[in-house]
Amino acid sequence: MITRTTQRQTSKSKEQIVDSAIRLISKYGFEQLTLDQVGVAANAKRYSIVAKYGNLGNLMQICLQSSLDSLALFLSLRSYRNDYREHKTEDFWALLAAFNTHNAEKASVICRYLRSPSIFQAQDFRTELINLLNPIYDNFEQGLLQKSNVHIRFISFKYLYQSACTYAENRSSGQLSHTASVSVYFNNKVAPELERILRLPIN
């Protein structure tokens, strides 16, 4: 009979494996990830990782799912606070920038997925993202985002997220001052390209 201590140890080792894989993906990307690298980082044997996750592809999917779950939780918690009361595109982008700042590794995993979503052809994470975005976009006060179709919504989110990732990276590396205004950055660098994307004739 499995004891509670053994169950906790198993759960902890699974968390360590996923956390280690997320760190490696955020640093090197999905394409460079190997089970041997994860084993070294998590102090786990290769056969133990295979026993828990089956193969590398499954582990990568779990890492992305964990990252998307963290984003969904972050957005849902913030949406009930003053951070997000205006329902403006700028507010949403500021939340994405905050997520990238406070959850850098998981944020980077999502950013890397958005750069090459074809890595997960068997799993439709795009639909999951659209389902997460639809209630948010439906409440925007700006007409173009509110009225856009699912393809434009995904493309616009991809751009907003990646620009938020760049903003957070530049701030953490010192390329941007920590006092740099989120609003000024959004209006000068993000909004003009977003406007162009929202007017694309995509059905």
mmCIF file with all atom_site columns, C-alpha atoms in Angstrom:
data_model
loop_
_atom_site.group_PDB
_atom_site.id
_atom_site.type_symbol
_atom_site.label_atom_id
_atom_site.label_alt_id
_atom_site.label_comp_id
_atom_site.label_asym_id
_atom_site.label_entity_id
_atom_site.label_seq_id
_atom_site.pdbx_PDB_ins_code
_atom_site.Cartn_x
_atom_site.Cartn_y
_atom_site.Cartn_z
_atom_site.occupancy
_atom_site.B_iso_or_equiv
_atom_site.pdbx_formal_charge
_atom_site.auth_seq_id
_atom_site.auth_comp_id
_atom_site.auth_asym_id
_atom_site.auth_atom_id
_atom_site.pdbx_PDB_model_num
ATOM 1   C CA . MET A 1 1   ? 0.000   0.000  0.000   1.00 0.00 ? 1   MET A CA 1
ATOM 2   C CA . ILE A 1 2   ? 1.341   3.417  -0.987  1.00 0.00 ? 2   ILE A CA 1
ATOM 3   C CA . THR A 1 3   ? 1.844   5.653  2.000   1.00 0.00 ? 3   THR A CA 1
ATOM 4   C CA . ARG A 1 4   ? 0.966   9.345  2.042   1.00 0.00 ? 4   ARG A CA 1
ATOM 5   C CA . THR A 1 5   ? 4.671   10.160 2.349   1.00 0.00 ? 5   THR A CA 1
ATOM 6   C CA . THR A 1 6   ? 5.401   8.184  -0.831  1.00 0.00 ? 6   THR A CA 1
ATOM 7   C CA . GLN A 1 7   ? 2.532   9.921  -2.631  1.00 0.00 ? 7   GLN A CA 1
ATOM 8   C CA . ARG A 1 8   ? 3.864   13.330 -1.563  1.00 0.00 ? 8   ARG A CA 1
ATOM 9   C CA . GLN A 1 9   ? 7.370   12.386 -2.719  1.00 0.00 ? 9   GLN A CA 1
ATOM 10  C CA . THR A 1 10  ? 6.027   11.208 -6.078  1.00 0.00 ? 10  THR A CA 1
ATOM 11  C CA . SER A 1 11  ? 4.020   14.413 -6.490  1.00 0.00 ? 11  SER A CA 1
ATOM 12  C CA . LYS A 1 12  ? 7.041   16.503 -5.511  1.00 0.00 ? 12  LYS A CA 1
ATOM 13  C CA . SER A 1 13  ? 9.318   14.675 -7.959  1.00 0.00 ? 13  SER A CA 1
ATOM 14  C CA . LYS A 1 14  ? 6.776   15.208 -10.767 1.00 0.00 ? 14  LYS A CA 1
ATOM 15  C CA . GLU A 1 15  ? 6.658   18.922 -9.941  1.00 0.00 ? 15  GLU A CA 1
ATOM 16  C CA . GLN A 1 16  ? 10.465  19.067 -9.946  1.00 0.00 ? 16  GLN A CA 1
ATOM 17  C CA . ILE A 1 17  ? 10.583  17.440 -13.372 1.00 0.00 ? 17  ILE A CA 1
ATOM 18  C CA . VAL A 1 18  ? 8.006   19.840 -14.846 1.00 0.00 ? 18  VAL A CA 1
ATOM 19  C CA . ASP A 1 19  ? 9.609   22.875 -13.194 1.00 0.00 ? 19  ASP A CA 1
ATOM 20  C CA . SER A 1 20  ? 13.040  21.835 -14.471 1.00 0.00 ? 20  SER A CA 1
ATOM 21  C CA . ALA A 1 21  ? 11.695  21.275 -17.983 1.00 0.00 ? 21  ALA A CA 1
ATOM 22  C CA . ILE A 1 22  ? 9.979   24.688 -17.939 1.00 0.00 ? 22  ILE A CA 1
ATOM 23  C CA . ARG A 1 23  ? 13.260  26.344 -16.928 1.00 0.00 ? 23  ARG A CA 1
ATOM 24  C CA . LEU A 1 24  ? 15.094  24.596 -19.768 1.00 0.00 ? 24  LEU A CA 1
ATOM 25  C CA . ILE A 1 25  ? 12.407  25.441 -22.352 1.00 0.00 ? 25  ILE A CA 1
ATOM 26  C CA . SER A 1 26  ? 12.387  29.089 -21.269 1.00 0.00 ? 26  SER A CA 1
ATOM 27  C CA . LYS A 1 27  ? 16.155  29.221 -21.709 1.00 0.00 ? 27  LYS A CA 1
ATOM 28  C CA . TYR A 1 28  ? 16.751  27.083 -24.802 1.00 0.00 ? 28  TYR A CA 1
ATOM 29  C CA . GLY A 1 29  ? 13.372  26.463 -26.452 1.00 0.00 ? 29  GLY A CA 1
ATOM 30  C CA . PHE A 1 30  ? 11.253  23.373 -27.116 1.00 0.00 ? 30  PHE A CA 1
ATOM 31  C CA . GLU A 1 31  ? 13.431  22.202 -30.001 1.00 0.00 ? 31  GLU A CA 1
ATOM 32  C CA . GLN A 1 32  ? 16.545  21.873 -27.824 1.00 0.00 ? 32  GLN A CA 1
ATOM 33  C CA . LEU A 1 33  ? 14.905  20.007 -24.947 1.00 0.00 ? 33  LEU A CA 1
ATOM 34  C CA . THR A 1 34  ? 15.973  16.415 -24.260 1.00 0.00 ? 34  THR A CA 1
ATOM 35  C CA . LEU A 1 35  ? 14.998  13.940 -21.552 1.00 0.00 ? 35  LEU A CA 1
ATOM 36  C CA . ASP A 1 36  ? 18.640  13.691 -20.508 1.00 0.00 ? 36  ASP A CA 1
ATOM 37  C CA . GLN A 1 37  ? 18.792  17.462 -19.907 1.00 0.00 ? 37  GLN A CA 1
ATOM 38  C CA . VAL A 1 38  ? 15.601  17.320 -17.843 1.00 0.00 ? 38  VAL A CA 1
ATOM 39  C CA . GLY A 1 39  ? 16.973  14.374 -15.868 1.00 0.00 ? 39  GLY A CA 1
ATOM 40  C CA . VAL A 1 40  ? 20.144  16.240 -14.965 1.00 0.00 ? 40  VAL A CA 1
ATOM 41  C CA . ALA A 1 41  ? 18.253  19.430 -14.047 1.00 0.00 ? 41  ALA A CA 1
ATOM 42  C CA . ALA A 1 42  ? 15.642  17.574 -11.976 1.00 0.00 ? 42  ALA A CA 1
ATOM 43  C CA . ASN A 1 43  ? 18.078  15.029 -10.518 1.00 0.00 ? 43  ASN A CA 1
ATOM 44  C CA . ALA A 1 44  ? 15.910  12.257 -11.942 1.00 0.00 ? 44  ALA A CA 1
ATOM 45  C CA . LYS A 1 45  ? 16.670  9.130  -13.958 1.00 0.00 ? 45  LYS A CA 1
ATOM 46  C CA . ARG A 1 46  ? 15.571  9.017  -17.588 1.00 0.00 ? 46  ARG A CA 1
ATOM 47  C CA . TYR A 1 47  ? 13.471  5.870  -17.003 1.00 0.00 ? 47  TYR A CA 1
ATOM 48  C CA . SER A 1 48  ? 11.721  7.633  -14.117 1.00 0.00 ? 48  SER A CA 1
ATOM 49  C CA . ILE A 1 49  ? 10.736  10.545 -16.374 1.00 0.00 ? 49  ILE A CA 1
ATOM 50  C CA . VAL A 1 50  ? 9.495   8.154  -19.073 1.00 0.00 ? 50  VAL A CA 1
ATOM 51  C CA . ALA A 1 51  ? 7.497   6.214  -16.463 1.00 0.00 ? 51  ALA A CA 1
ATOM 52  C CA . LYS A 1 52  ? 5.795   9.415  -15.315 1.00 0.00 ? 52  LYS A CA 1
ATOM 53  C CA . TYR A 1 53  ? 5.254   11.167 -18.672 1.00 0.00 ? 53  TYR A CA 1
ATOM 54  C CA . GLY A 1 54  ? 5.624   8.577  -21.414 1.00 0.00 ? 54  GLY A CA 1
ATOM 55  C CA . ASN A 1 55  ? 7.814   10.603 -23.741 1.00 0.00 ? 55  ASN A CA 1
ATOM 56  C CA . LEU A 1 56  ? 9.344   14.024 -24.319 1.00 0.00 ? 56  LEU A CA 1
ATOM 57  C CA . GLY A 1 57  ? 6.374   15.262 -26.348 1.00 0.00 ? 57  GLY A CA 1
ATOM 58  C CA . ASN A 1 58  ? 3.963   14.601 -23.488 1.00 0.00 ? 58  ASN A CA 1
ATOM 59  C CA . LEU A 1 59  ? 6.263   16.355 -21.031 1.00 0.00 ? 59  LEU A CA 1
ATOM 60  C CA . MET A 1 60  ? 6.487   19.415 -23.298 1.00 0.00 ? 60  MET A CA 1
ATOM 61  C CA . GLN A 1 61  ? 2.686   19.542 -23.577 1.00 0.00 ? 61  GLN A CA 1
ATOM 62  C CA . ILE A 1 62  ? 2.369   19.398 -19.798 1.00 0.00 ? 62  ILE A CA 1
ATOM 63  C CA . CYS A 1 63  ? 4.874   22.253 -19.467 1.00 0.00 ? 63  CYS A CA 1
ATOM 64  C CA . LEU A 1 64  ? 2.915   24.406 -21.903 1.00 0.00 ? 64  LEU A CA 1
ATOM 65  C CA . GLN A 1 65  ? -0.403  23.490 -20.256 1.00 0.00 ? 65  GLN A CA 1
ATOM 66  C CA . SER A 1 66  ? 1.007   24.421 -16.845 1.00 0.00 ? 66  SER A CA 1
ATOM 67  C CA . SER A 1 67  ? 2.176   27.769 -18.239 1.00 0.00 ? 67  SER A CA 1
ATOM 68  C CA . LEU A 1 68  ? -1.199  28.496 -19.873 1.00 0.00 ? 68  LEU A CA 1
ATOM 69  C CA . ASP A 1 69  ? -2.989  27.565 -16.635 1.00 0.00 ? 69  ASP A CA 1
ATOM 70  C CA . SER A 1 70  ? -0.790  30.055 -14.763 1.00 0.00 ? 70  SER A CA 1
ATOM 71  C CA . LEU A 1 71  ? -1.642  32.782 -17.293 1.00 0.00 ? 71  LEU A CA 1
ATOM 72  C CA . ALA A 1 72  ? -5.376  32.030 -17.037 1.00 0.00 ? 72  ALA A CA 1
ATOM 73  C CA . LEU A 1 73  ? -5.213  32.159 -13.228 1.00 0.00 ? 73  LEU A CA 1
ATOM 74  C CA . PHE A 1 74  ? -3.195  35.381 -13.299 1.00 0.00 ? 74  PHE A CA 1
ATOM 75  C CA . LEU A 1 75  ? -5.699  37.077 -15.616 1.00 0.00 ? 75  LEU A CA 1
ATOM 76  C CA . SER A 1 76  ? -8.731  35.840 -13.693 1.00 0.00 ? 76  SER A CA 1
ATOM 77  C CA . LEU A 1 77  ? -7.365  37.032 -10.347 1.00 0.00 ? 77  LEU A CA 1
ATOM 78  C CA . ARG A 1 78  ? -6.346  40.434 -11.682 1.00 0.00 ? 78  ARG A CA 1
ATOM 79  C CA . SER A 1 79  ? -9.641  40.953 -13.502 1.00 0.00 ? 79  SER A CA 1
ATOM 80  C CA . TYR A 1 80  ? -11.419 41.212 -10.146 1.00 0.00 ? 80  TYR A CA 1
ATOM 81  C CA . ARG A 1 81  ? -9.073  43.910 -8.916  1.00 0.00 ? 81  ARG A CA 1
ATOM 82  C CA . ASN A 1 82  ? -8.463  47.500 -9.912  1.00 0.00 ? 82  ASN A CA 1
ATOM 83  C CA . ASP A 1 83  ? -5.616  46.465 -12.224 1.00 0.00 ? 83  ASP A CA 1
ATOM 84  C CA . TYR A 1 84  ? -8.127  45.654 -14.925 1.00 0.00 ? 84  TYR A CA 1
ATOM 85  C CA . ARG A 1 85  ? -11.218 47.717 -14.260 1.00 0.00 ? 85  ARG A CA 1
ATOM 86  C CA . GLU A 1 86  ? -11.148 49.785 -17.465 1.00 0.00 ? 86  GLU A CA 1
ATOM 87  C CA . HIS A 1 87  ? -11.239 46.918 -19.987 1.00 0.00 ? 87  HIS A CA 1
ATOM 88  C CA . LYS A 1 88  ? -8.956  48.756 -22.365 1.00 0.00 ? 88  LYS A CA 1
ATOM 89  C CA . THR A 1 89  ? -6.421  47.100 -24.647 1.00 0.00 ? 89  THR A CA 1
ATOM 90  C CA . GLU A 1 90  ? -3.657  48.961 -22.854 1.00 0.00 ? 90  GLU A CA 1
ATOM 91  C CA . ASP A 1 91  ? -4.784  47.522 -19.493 1.00 0.00 ? 91  ASP A CA 1
ATOM 92  C CA . PHE A 1 92  ? -4.797  44.007 -20.915 1.00 0.00 ? 92  PHE A CA 1
ATOM 93  C CA . TRP A 1 93  ? -1.331  44.477 -22.406 1.00 0.00 ? 93  TRP A CA 1
ATOM 94  C CA . ALA A 1 94  ? -0.082  45.830 -19.061 1.00 0.00 ? 94  ALA A CA 1
ATOM 95  C CA . LEU A 1 95  ? -1.375  42.643 -17.403 1.00 0.00 ? 95  LEU A CA 1
ATOM 96  C CA . LEU A 1 96  ? 0.485   40.530 -19.961 1.00 0.00 ? 96  LEU A CA 1
ATOM 97  C CA . ALA A 1 97  ? 3.642   42.541 -19.240 1.00 0.00 ? 97  ALA A CA 1
ATOM 98  C CA . ALA A 1 98  ? 3.118   42.001 -15.502 1.00 0.00 ? 98  ALA A CA 1
ATOM 99  C CA . PHE A 1 99  ? 2.687   38.252 -16.042 1.00 0.00 ? 99  PHE A CA 1
ATOM 100 C CA . ASN A 1 100 ? 5.917   38.176 -18.045 1.00 0.00 ? 100 ASN A CA 1
ATOM 101 C CA . THR A 1 101 ? 7.683   40.067 -15.259 1.00 0.00 ? 101 THR A CA 1
ATOM 102 C CA . HIS A 1 102 ? 6.423   38.001 -12.324 1.00 0.00 ? 102 HIS A CA 1
ATOM 103 C CA . ASN A 1 103 ? 6.284   34.575 -14.023 1.00 0.00 ? 103 ASN A CA 1
ATOM 104 C CA . ALA A 1 104 ? 9.230   34.891 -16.374 1.00 0.00 ? 104 ALA A CA 1
ATOM 105 C CA . GLU A 1 105 ? 9.910   31.205 -17.043 1.00 0.00 ? 105 GLU A CA 1
ATOM 106 C CA . LYS A 1 106 ? 6.324   30.129 -17.698 1.00 0.00 ? 106 LYS A CA 1
ATOM 107 C CA . ALA A 1 107 ? 5.763   33.339 -19.655 1.00 0.00 ? 107 ALA A CA 1
ATOM 108 C CA . SER A 1 108 ? 8.750   32.490 -21.829 1.00 0.00 ? 108 SER A CA 1
ATOM 109 C CA . VAL A 1 109 ? 7.360   28.994 -22.501 1.00 0.00 ? 109 VAL A CA 1
ATOM 110 C CA . ILE A 1 110 ? 4.150   30.563 -23.869 1.00 0.00 ? 110 ILE A CA 1
ATOM 111 C CA . CYS A 1 111 ? 6.148   33.059 -25.923 1.00 0.00 ? 111 CYS A CA 1
ATOM 112 C CA . ARG A 1 112 ? 8.214   30.262 -27.455 1.00 0.00 ? 112 ARG A CA 1
ATOM 113 C CA . TYR A 1 113 ? 5.030   28.332 -28.261 1.00 0.00 ? 113 TYR A CA 1
ATOM 114 C CA . LEU A 1 114 ? 3.556   31.382 -30.008 1.00 0.00 ? 114 LEU A CA 1
ATOM 115 C CA . ARG A 1 115 ? 6.675   31.638 -32.169 1.00 0.00 ? 115 ARG A CA 1
ATOM 116 C CA . SER A 1 116 ? 6.254   28.062 -33.413 1.00 0.00 ? 116 SER A CA 1
ATOM 117 C CA . PRO A 1 117 ? 2.814   26.617 -32.537 1.00 0.00 ? 117 PRO A CA 1
ATOM 118 C CA . SER A 1 118 ? 3.234   23.826 -35.120 1.00 0.00 ? 118 SER A CA 1
ATOM 119 C CA . ILE A 1 119 ? 5.377   22.013 -32.524 1.00 0.00 ? 119 ILE A CA 1
ATOM 120 C CA . PHE A 1 120 ? 2.119   20.818 -30.957 1.00 0.00 ? 120 PHE A CA 1
ATOM 121 C CA . GLN A 1 121 ? 0.108   19.705 -33.974 1.00 0.00 ? 121 GLN A CA 1
ATOM 122 C CA . ALA A 1 122 ? -1.550  16.898 -32.036 1.00 0.00 ? 122 ALA A CA 1
ATOM 123 C CA . GLN A 1 123 ? -2.797  19.190 -29.274 1.00 0.00 ? 123 GLN A CA 1
ATOM 124 C CA . ASP A 1 124 ? -4.886  22.259 -30.109 1.00 0.00 ? 124 ASP A CA 1
ATOM 125 C CA . PHE A 1 125 ? -3.587  24.842 -27.655 1.00 0.00 ? 125 PHE A CA 1
ATOM 126 C CA . ARG A 1 126 ? -4.699  27.581 -30.048 1.00 0.00 ? 126 ARG A CA 1
ATOM 127 C CA . THR A 1 127 ? -8.370  26.755 -29.358 1.00 0.00 ? 127 THR A CA 1
ATOM 128 C CA . GLU A 1 128 ? -7.676  26.775 -25.637 1.00 0.00 ? 128 GLU A CA 1
ATOM 129 C CA . LEU A 1 129 ? -6.104  30.224 -25.896 1.00 0.00 ? 129 LEU A CA 1
ATOM 130 C CA . ILE A 1 130 ? -9.016  31.560 -27.959 1.00 0.00 ? 130 ILE A CA 1
ATOM 131 C CA . ASN A 1 131 ? -11.478 30.243 -25.353 1.00 0.00 ? 131 ASN A CA 1
ATOM 132 C CA . LEU A 1 132 ? -9.476  32.045 -22.677 1.00 0.00 ? 132 LEU A CA 1
ATOM 133 C CA . LEU A 1 133 ? -9.411  35.273 -24.701 1.00 0.00 ? 133 LEU A CA 1
ATOM 134 C CA . ASN A 1 134 ? -13.009 35.441 -25.944 1.00 0.00 ? 134 ASN A CA 1
ATOM 135 C CA . PRO A 1 135 ? -14.652 36.636 -22.689 1.00 0.00 ? 135 PRO A CA 1
ATOM 136 C CA . ILE A 1 136 ? -11.847 39.170 -22.218 1.00 0.00 ? 136 ILE A CA 1
ATOM 137 C CA . TYR A 1 137 ? -12.080 40.525 -25.766 1.00 0.00 ? 137 TYR A CA 1
ATOM 138 C CA . ASP A 1 138 ? -15.880 40.612 -25.611 1.00 0.00 ? 138 ASP A CA 1
ATOM 139 C CA . ASN A 1 139 ? -15.626 43.115 -22.757 1.00 0.00 ? 139 ASN A CA 1
ATOM 140 C CA . PHE A 1 140 ? -13.162 45.462 -24.421 1.00 0.00 ? 140 PHE A CA 1
ATOM 141 C CA . GLU A 1 141 ? -14.516 48.933 -24.944 1.00 0.00 ? 141 GLU A CA 1
ATOM 142 C CA . GLN A 1 142 ? -12.578 49.354 -28.202 1.00 0.00 ? 142 GLN A CA 1
ATOM 143 C CA . GLY A 1 143 ? -14.640 48.269 -31.167 1.00 0.00 ? 143 GLY A CA 1
ATOM 144 C CA . LEU A 1 144 ? -12.018 46.681 -33.400 1.00 0.00 ? 144 LEU A CA 1
ATOM 145 C CA . LEU A 1 145 ? -10.876 44.143 -30.824 1.00 0.00 ? 145 LEU A CA 1
ATOM 146 C CA . GLN A 1 146 ? -14.387 43.538 -29.565 1.00 0.00 ? 146 GLN A CA 1
ATOM 147 C CA . LYS A 1 147 ? -15.745 42.864 -33.061 1.00 0.00 ? 147 LYS A CA 1
ATOM 148 C CA . SER A 1 148 ? -12.768 40.916 -34.433 1.00 0.00 ? 148 SER A CA 1
ATOM 149 C CA . ASN A 1 149 ? -13.111 37.274 -35.468 1.00 0.00 ? 149 ASN A CA 1
ATOM 150 C CA . VAL A 1 150 ? -11.268 34.396 -33.780 1.00 0.00 ? 150 VAL A CA 1
ATOM 151 C CA . HIS A 1 151 ? -8.357  34.469 -36.251 1.00 0.00 ? 151 HIS A CA 1
ATOM 152 C CA . ILE A 1 152 ? -7.707  38.162 -35.691 1.00 0.00 ? 152 ILE A CA 1
ATOM 153 C CA . ARG A 1 153 ? -8.129  37.680 -31.953 1.00 0.00 ? 153 ARG A CA 1
ATOM 154 C CA . PHE A 1 154 ? -5.446  34.993 -31.930 1.00 0.00 ? 154 PHE A CA 1
ATOM 155 C CA . ILE A 1 155 ? -3.065  36.998 -34.129 1.00 0.00 ? 155 ILE A CA 1
ATOM 156 C CA . SER A 1 156 ? -3.593  40.146 -32.066 1.00 0.00 ? 156 SER A CA 1
ATOM 157 C CA . PHE A 1 157 ? -3.026  38.211 -28.825 1.00 0.00 ? 157 PHE A CA 1
ATOM 158 C CA . LYS A 1 158 ? 0.134   36.686 -30.270 1.00 0.00 ? 158 LYS A CA 1
ATOM 159 C CA . TYR A 1 159 ? 1.443   40.173 -31.034 1.00 0.00 ? 159 TYR A CA 1
ATOM 160 C CA . LEU A 1 160 ? 0.346   41.661 -27.692 1.00 0.00 ? 160 LEU A CA 1
ATOM 161 C CA . TYR A 1 161 ? 1.869   38.793 -25.751 1.00 0.00 ? 161 TYR A CA 1
ATOM 162 C CA . GLN A 1 162 ? 5.176   38.777 -27.617 1.00 0.00 ? 162 GLN A CA 1
ATOM 163 C CA . SER A 1 163 ? 5.533   42.554 -27.304 1.00 0.00 ? 163 SER A CA 1
ATOM 164 C CA . ALA A 1 164 ? 4.798   42.260 -23.560 1.00 0.00 ? 164 ALA A CA 1
ATOM 165 C CA . CYS A 1 165 ? 7.472   39.566 -23.355 1.00 0.00 ? 165 CYS A CA 1
ATOM 166 C CA . THR A 1 166 ? 9.965   41.859 -25.110 1.00 0.00 ? 166 THR A CA 1
ATOM 167 C CA . TYR A 1 167 ? 9.058   44.737 -22.799 1.00 0.00 ? 167 TYR A CA 1
ATOM 168 C CA . ALA A 1 168 ? 9.575   42.595 -19.674 1.00 0.00 ? 168 ALA A CA 1
ATOM 169 C CA . GLU A 1 169 ? 12.878  41.194 -20.983 1.00 0.00 ? 169 GLU A CA 1
ATOM 170 C CA . ASN A 1 170 ? 14.181  44.675 -21.819 1.00 0.00 ? 170 ASN A CA 1
ATOM 171 C CA . ARG A 1 171 ? 13.268  45.933 -18.370 1.00 0.00 ? 171 ARG A CA 1
ATOM 172 C CA . SER A 1 172 ? 14.898  43.013 -16.576 1.00 0.00 ? 172 SER A CA 1
ATOM 173 C CA . SER A 1 173 ? 18.085  43.345 -18.660 1.00 0.00 ? 173 SER A CA 1
ATOM 174 C CA . GLY A 1 174 ? 18.294  47.086 -17.971 1.00 0.00 ? 174 GLY A CA 1
ATOM 175 C CA . GLN A 1 175 ? 17.653  48.149 -21.573 1.00 0.00 ? 175 GLN A CA 1
ATOM 176 C CA . LEU A 1 176 ? 14.556  49.940 -20.305 1.00 0.00 ? 176 LEU A CA 1
ATOM 177 C CA . SER A 1 177 ? 14.425  52.026 -17.174 1.00 0.00 ? 177 SER A CA 1
ATOM 178 C CA . HIS A 1 178 ? 12.352  50.533 -14.359 1.00 0.00 ? 178 HIS A CA 1
ATOM 179 C CA . THR A 1 179 ? 10.551  53.858 -14.257 1.00 0.00 ? 179 THR A CA 1
ATOM 180 C CA . ALA A 1 180 ? 9.717   53.663 -17.977 1.00 0.00 ? 180 ALA A CA 1
ATOM 181 C CA . SER A 1 181 ? 6.007   54.245 -18.372 1.00 0.00 ? 181 SER A CA 1
ATOM 182 C CA . VAL A 1 182 ? 3.996   51.226 -19.488 1.00 0.00 ? 182 VAL A CA 1
ATOM 183 C CA . SER A 1 183 ? 1.502   53.605 -21.071 1.00 0.00 ? 183 SER A CA 1
ATOM 184 C CA . VAL A 1 184 ? 4.128   55.462 -23.116 1.00 0.00 ? 184 VAL A CA 1
ATOM 185 C CA . TYR A 1 185 ? 5.689   52.212 -24.313 1.00 0.00 ? 185 TYR A CA 1
ATOM 186 C CA . PHE A 1 186 ? 2.296   50.819 -25.289 1.00 0.00 ? 186 PHE A CA 1
ATOM 187 C CA . ASN A 1 187 ? 1.189   53.945 -27.153 1.00 0.00 ? 187 ASN A CA 1
ATOM 188 C CA . ASN A 1 188 ? 4.502   54.475 -28.964 1.00 0.00 ? 188 ASN A CA 1
ATOM 189 C CA . LYS A 1 189 ? 5.533   50.930 -29.806 1.00 0.00 ? 189 LYS A CA 1
ATOM 190 C CA . VAL A 1 190 ? 2.614   48.525 -29.402 1.00 0.00 ? 190 VAL A CA 1
ATOM 191 C CA . ALA A 1 191 ? -0.577  50.356 -30.378 1.00 0.00 ? 191 ALA A CA 1
ATOM 192 C CA . PRO A 1 192 ? 0.418   51.368 -33.948 1.00 0.00 ? 192 PRO A CA 1
ATOM 193 C CA . GLU A 1 193 ? 1.230   47.789 -34.983 1.00 0.00 ? 193 GLU A CA 1
ATOM 194 C CA . LEU A 1 194 ? -1.851  46.449 -33.210 1.00 0.00 ? 194 LEU A CA 1
ATOM 195 C CA . GLU A 1 195 ? -3.997  48.900 -35.164 1.00 0.00 ? 195 GLU A CA 1
ATOM 196 C CA . ARG A 1 196 ? -2.508  47.553 -38.409 1.00 0.00 ? 196 ARG A CA 1
ATOM 197 C CA . ILE A 1 197 ? -3.125  43.930 -37.367 1.00 0.00 ? 197 ILE A CA 1
ATOM 198 C CA . LEU A 1 198 ? -6.747  44.616 -36.454 1.00 0.00 ? 198 LEU A CA 1
ATOM 199 C CA . ARG A 1 199 ? -7.426  45.994 -39.921 1.00 0.00 ? 199 ARG A CA 1
ATOM 200 C CA . LEU A 1 200 ? -6.046  42.957 -41.731 1.00 0.00 ? 200 LEU A CA 1
ATOM 201 C CA . PRO A 1 201 ? -8.635  41.321 -44.047 1.00 0.00 ? 201 PRO A CA 1
ATOM 202 C CA . ILE A 1 202 ? -8.522  37.899 -42.337 1.00 0.00 ? 202 ILE A CA 1
ATOM 203 C CA . ASN A 1 203 ? -11.703 35.810 -42.236 1.00 0.00 ? 203 ASN A CA 1
#
